[in-house]
Short mmCIF file of C-alpha atoms in Angstrom, two decimals:
data_model
loop_
_atom_site.label_atom_id
_atom_site.label_comp_id
_atom_site.label_asym_id
_atom_site.label_seq_id
_atom_site.Cartn_x
_atom_site.Cartn_y
_atom_site.Cartn_z
CA UNK A 275 -45.18 6.09 -121.93
CA UNK A 276 -43.38 9.46 -121.93
CA UNK A 277 -40.80 10.18 -119.24
CA UNK A 278 -42.87 11.42 -116.31
CA UNK A 279 -42.47 13.38 -113.12
CA UNK A 280 -45.69 13.18 -111.10
CA UNK A 281 -46.40 15.63 -108.28
CA UNK A 282 -49.31 14.88 -105.97
CA UNK A 283 -51.39 17.87 -104.83
CA UNK A 284 -54.13 18.12 -102.21
CA UNK A 285 -57.71 18.99 -103.07
CA UNK A 286 -60.50 18.92 -100.50
CA UNK A 287 -63.83 17.73 -101.79
CA UNK A 288 -65.28 18.39 -98.32
CA UNK A 289 -63.19 20.35 -95.81
CA UNK A 290 -65.70 20.39 -92.94
CA UNK A 291 -68.95 18.58 -92.04
CA UNK A 292 -70.93 21.73 -92.77
CA UNK A 293 -69.77 21.56 -96.40
CA UNK A 294 -71.88 18.41 -96.79
CA UNK A 295 -74.98 20.46 -95.96
CA UNK A 296 -74.14 23.15 -98.51
CA UNK A 297 -73.39 20.62 -101.24
CA UNK A 298 -75.89 17.84 -100.60
CA UNK A 299 -78.47 19.14 -98.12
CA UNK A 300 -77.20 16.94 -95.27
CA UNK A 301 -74.34 14.61 -94.48
CA UNK A 302 -76.73 11.66 -94.62
CA UNK A 303 -77.95 12.69 -98.05
CA UNK A 304 -74.35 13.08 -99.22
CA UNK A 305 -73.65 9.39 -98.68
CA UNK A 306 -76.80 8.33 -100.50
CA UNK A 307 -76.14 10.64 -103.44
CA UNK A 308 -72.44 9.88 -103.83
CA UNK A 309 -73.06 6.16 -103.57
CA UNK A 310 -75.49 6.41 -106.47
CA UNK A 311 -72.59 7.52 -108.69
CA UNK A 312 -70.04 4.91 -107.62
CA UNK A 313 -71.24 2.44 -110.24
CA UNK A 314 -70.14 4.76 -113.05
CA UNK A 315 -66.82 5.44 -111.32
CA UNK A 316 -66.27 1.70 -111.03
CA UNK A 317 -66.62 1.37 -114.79
CA UNK A 318 -63.79 3.87 -115.31
CA UNK A 319 -61.56 2.05 -112.83
CA UNK A 320 -59.60 -0.55 -114.80
CA UNK A 321 -59.65 -2.92 -111.79
CA UNK A 322 -63.27 -2.13 -110.72
CA UNK A 323 -62.23 -1.73 -107.09
CA UNK A 324 -65.16 0.28 -105.71
CA UNK A 325 -66.79 -1.96 -103.10
CA UNK A 326 -70.29 -0.60 -103.47
CA UNK A 327 -72.17 -3.34 -101.65
CA UNK A 328 -69.70 -3.26 -98.77
CA UNK A 329 -70.11 0.49 -98.30
CA UNK A 330 -73.89 0.20 -98.29
CA UNK A 331 -73.57 -1.99 -95.18
CA UNK A 332 -71.43 0.51 -93.28
CA UNK A 333 -73.13 2.94 -90.90
CA UNK A 334 -70.52 5.72 -90.77
CA UNK A 335 -71.15 8.95 -92.65
CA UNK A 336 -68.94 9.88 -95.57
CA UNK A 337 -65.60 11.27 -94.35
CA UNK A 338 -64.40 14.82 -94.71
CA UNK A 339 -61.15 15.34 -96.60
CA UNK A 340 -58.78 17.25 -94.33
CA UNK A 341 -57.45 14.48 -92.07
CA UNK A 342 -56.55 12.29 -95.00
CA UNK A 343 -54.97 15.09 -97.00
CA UNK A 344 -52.92 16.27 -94.03
CA UNK A 345 -51.87 12.69 -93.30
CA UNK A 346 -50.56 12.24 -96.85
CA UNK A 347 -48.73 15.56 -96.76
CA UNK A 348 -47.12 14.60 -93.45
CA UNK A 349 -45.88 11.31 -94.94
CA UNK A 350 -44.46 13.21 -97.89
CA UNK A 351 -42.67 15.65 -95.59
CA UNK A 352 -40.97 13.02 -93.45
CA UNK A 353 -40.13 10.40 -96.09
CA UNK A 354 -40.49 11.99 -99.52
CA UNK A 355 -43.00 11.88 -102.35
CA UNK A 356 -43.07 8.08 -102.63
CA UNK A 357 -44.24 7.79 -99.01
CA UNK A 358 -46.93 10.37 -99.70
CA UNK A 359 -48.14 8.39 -102.71
CA UNK A 360 -48.05 5.15 -100.74
CA UNK A 361 -50.21 6.56 -97.95
CA UNK A 362 -52.58 8.18 -100.44
CA UNK A 363 -53.04 4.82 -102.17
CA UNK A 364 -53.43 3.02 -98.83
CA UNK A 365 -56.15 5.42 -97.68
CA UNK A 366 -57.94 5.20 -101.02
CA UNK A 367 -57.94 1.40 -100.74
CA UNK A 368 -59.05 1.55 -97.11
CA UNK A 369 -62.06 3.67 -98.08
CA UNK A 370 -63.15 2.49 -101.52
CA UNK A 371 -62.22 -1.20 -101.23
CA UNK A 372 -62.20 -2.01 -97.51
CA UNK A 373 -64.92 0.54 -96.61
CA UNK A 374 -63.12 2.03 -93.62
CA UNK A 375 -63.78 5.50 -92.24
CA UNK A 376 -60.60 7.33 -93.28
CA UNK A 377 -61.62 10.47 -91.41
CA UNK A 378 -60.81 8.54 -88.22
CA UNK A 379 -57.29 9.26 -86.89
CA UNK A 380 -57.09 5.67 -85.64
CA UNK A 381 -57.73 4.27 -89.12
CA UNK A 382 -55.16 6.65 -90.62
CA UNK A 383 -52.56 5.64 -88.03
CA UNK A 384 -53.15 1.98 -88.82
CA UNK A 385 -52.27 2.65 -92.45
CA UNK A 386 -49.21 4.69 -91.45
CA UNK A 387 -47.92 1.80 -89.35
CA UNK A 388 -48.62 -0.74 -92.12
CA UNK A 389 -46.38 1.27 -94.43
CA UNK A 390 -43.53 1.12 -91.93
CA UNK A 391 -43.43 4.86 -91.27
CA UNK A 392 -42.30 5.97 -87.82
CA UNK A 393 -45.59 6.81 -86.13
CA UNK A 394 -44.20 9.41 -83.72
CA UNK A 395 -42.32 11.26 -86.46
CA UNK A 396 -45.35 11.13 -88.74
CA UNK A 397 -47.71 12.34 -86.01
CA UNK A 398 -45.47 15.29 -85.23
CA UNK A 399 -45.62 16.29 -88.89
CA UNK A 400 -49.37 15.63 -89.02
CA UNK A 401 -49.98 18.03 -86.12
CA UNK A 402 -47.59 20.73 -87.38
CA UNK A 403 -49.05 24.03 -88.56
CA UNK A 404 -46.53 24.09 -91.41
CA UNK A 405 -48.00 20.86 -92.81
CA UNK A 406 -51.50 22.30 -92.84
CA UNK A 407 -50.07 25.40 -94.54
CA UNK A 408 -48.65 23.25 -97.34
CA UNK A 409 -52.05 21.61 -97.80
CA UNK A 410 -53.66 25.04 -98.09
CA UNK A 411 -51.01 26.06 -100.62
CA UNK A 412 -52.10 23.11 -102.75
CA UNK A 413 -55.68 24.34 -102.51
CA UNK A 414 -54.57 27.77 -103.71
CA UNK A 415 -52.73 26.22 -106.65
CA UNK A 416 -55.84 24.28 -107.65
CA UNK A 417 -57.83 27.51 -107.43
CA UNK A 418 -55.28 29.28 -109.63
CA UNK A 419 -55.79 26.57 -112.25
CA UNK A 420 -59.59 27.04 -111.89
CA UNK A 421 -60.01 23.32 -111.31
CA UNK A 422 -63.67 22.31 -111.14
CA UNK A 423 -63.44 18.52 -111.27
CA UNK A 424 -61.42 15.78 -109.62
CA UNK A 425 -59.33 13.92 -110.34
CA UNK A 426 -57.50 16.40 -112.57
CA UNK A 427 -54.06 16.13 -114.14
CA UNK A 428 -52.24 19.36 -114.98
CA UNK A 429 -49.51 18.61 -117.50
CA UNK A 430 -46.48 20.90 -117.81
CA UNK A 431 -48.50 23.66 -116.17
CA UNK A 432 -50.81 24.22 -119.15
CA UNK A 433 -52.66 21.07 -120.28
CA UNK A 434 -55.56 19.66 -118.28
CA UNK A 435 -56.96 16.12 -118.19
CA UNK A 436 -60.14 16.17 -116.12
CA UNK A 437 -62.25 13.45 -114.55
CA UNK A 438 -61.77 9.73 -114.13
CA UNK A 439 -60.30 8.32 -117.34
CA UNK A 440 -59.19 4.80 -118.34
CA UNK A 441 -55.42 4.41 -118.12
CA UNK A 442 -55.10 3.73 -121.84
CA UNK A 443 -56.78 7.04 -122.67
CA UNK A 444 -54.51 8.95 -120.27
CA UNK A 445 -51.46 7.38 -121.94
CA UNK A 446 -52.76 8.50 -125.34
CA UNK A 447 -53.22 12.06 -124.09
CA UNK A 448 -49.73 12.13 -122.61
CA UNK A 449 -48.14 10.89 -125.83
CA UNK A 450 -49.88 13.66 -127.78
CA UNK A 451 -48.70 16.25 -125.27
CA UNK A 452 -45.13 14.91 -125.33
CA UNK A 453 -45.07 15.18 -129.12
CA UNK A 454 -46.13 18.82 -128.82
CA UNK A 455 -43.73 19.62 -126.00
CA UNK A 456 -40.77 17.44 -127.05
CA UNK A 457 -39.64 17.35 -123.42
CA UNK A 458 -40.17 15.61 -120.10
CA UNK A 459 -43.81 15.57 -119.00
CA UNK A 460 -44.55 16.92 -115.51
CA UNK A 461 -47.92 15.95 -114.07
CA UNK A 462 -49.63 17.56 -111.12
CA UNK A 463 -52.26 15.12 -109.87
CA UNK A 464 -55.14 16.67 -107.96
CA UNK A 465 -57.93 14.76 -106.25
CA UNK A 466 -59.29 11.25 -106.12
CA UNK A 467 -62.93 10.30 -106.70
CA UNK A 468 -64.48 11.64 -109.91
CA UNK A 469 -66.54 14.76 -109.12
CA UNK A 470 -67.51 18.03 -110.80
CA UNK A 471 -68.51 21.35 -109.28
CA UNK A 472 -71.69 22.72 -110.85
CA UNK A 473 -73.59 25.72 -109.52
CA UNK A 474 -71.82 25.45 -106.16
CA UNK A 475 -72.57 21.76 -105.67
CA UNK A 476 -70.45 18.67 -106.25
CA UNK A 477 -71.70 15.99 -108.60
CA UNK A 478 -69.72 12.79 -108.14
CA UNK A 479 -69.47 10.02 -110.72
#
């Protein structure tokens, strides 16, 4: 693998409940439609971690993005990028593997505590206007790159790797880019589940 610096950036698939209506017709329909694409996403996941049958049994509607994104940014602010990554991974596991509603502040706090972060310090950052501003700045950056699918990797500010890809394929891409650049590779990682924006609507793999 090339020498890497990876910077996590926020990207909201669904900022508010009303976005579900615009994208999928209703929040109920969103869950049904997105779940239909999880099988393909599971094939691209080297560990096949999407718990499809478990999610089918859950009654909660699919979560919006903002609480989770703000939570991760708050962790990053108080403890650095590794803490942000750790909480991002924990929330992804809580949702895709353990089928928990990660829009719920209580679920998010449980994951914060599990990681050993100081809950009071984290919550102060979570509630801060400056944290939400940083999340919005990430959105603006994604817009400047004209990103239409997630996850997306922006490499050295000019190469784009879009959509869920097997790890081996990502490594191949990075080696090719490193040979071209002959320098350290800087990744900006945007998003989680594999989705594309087409004609104003999200299609999720």
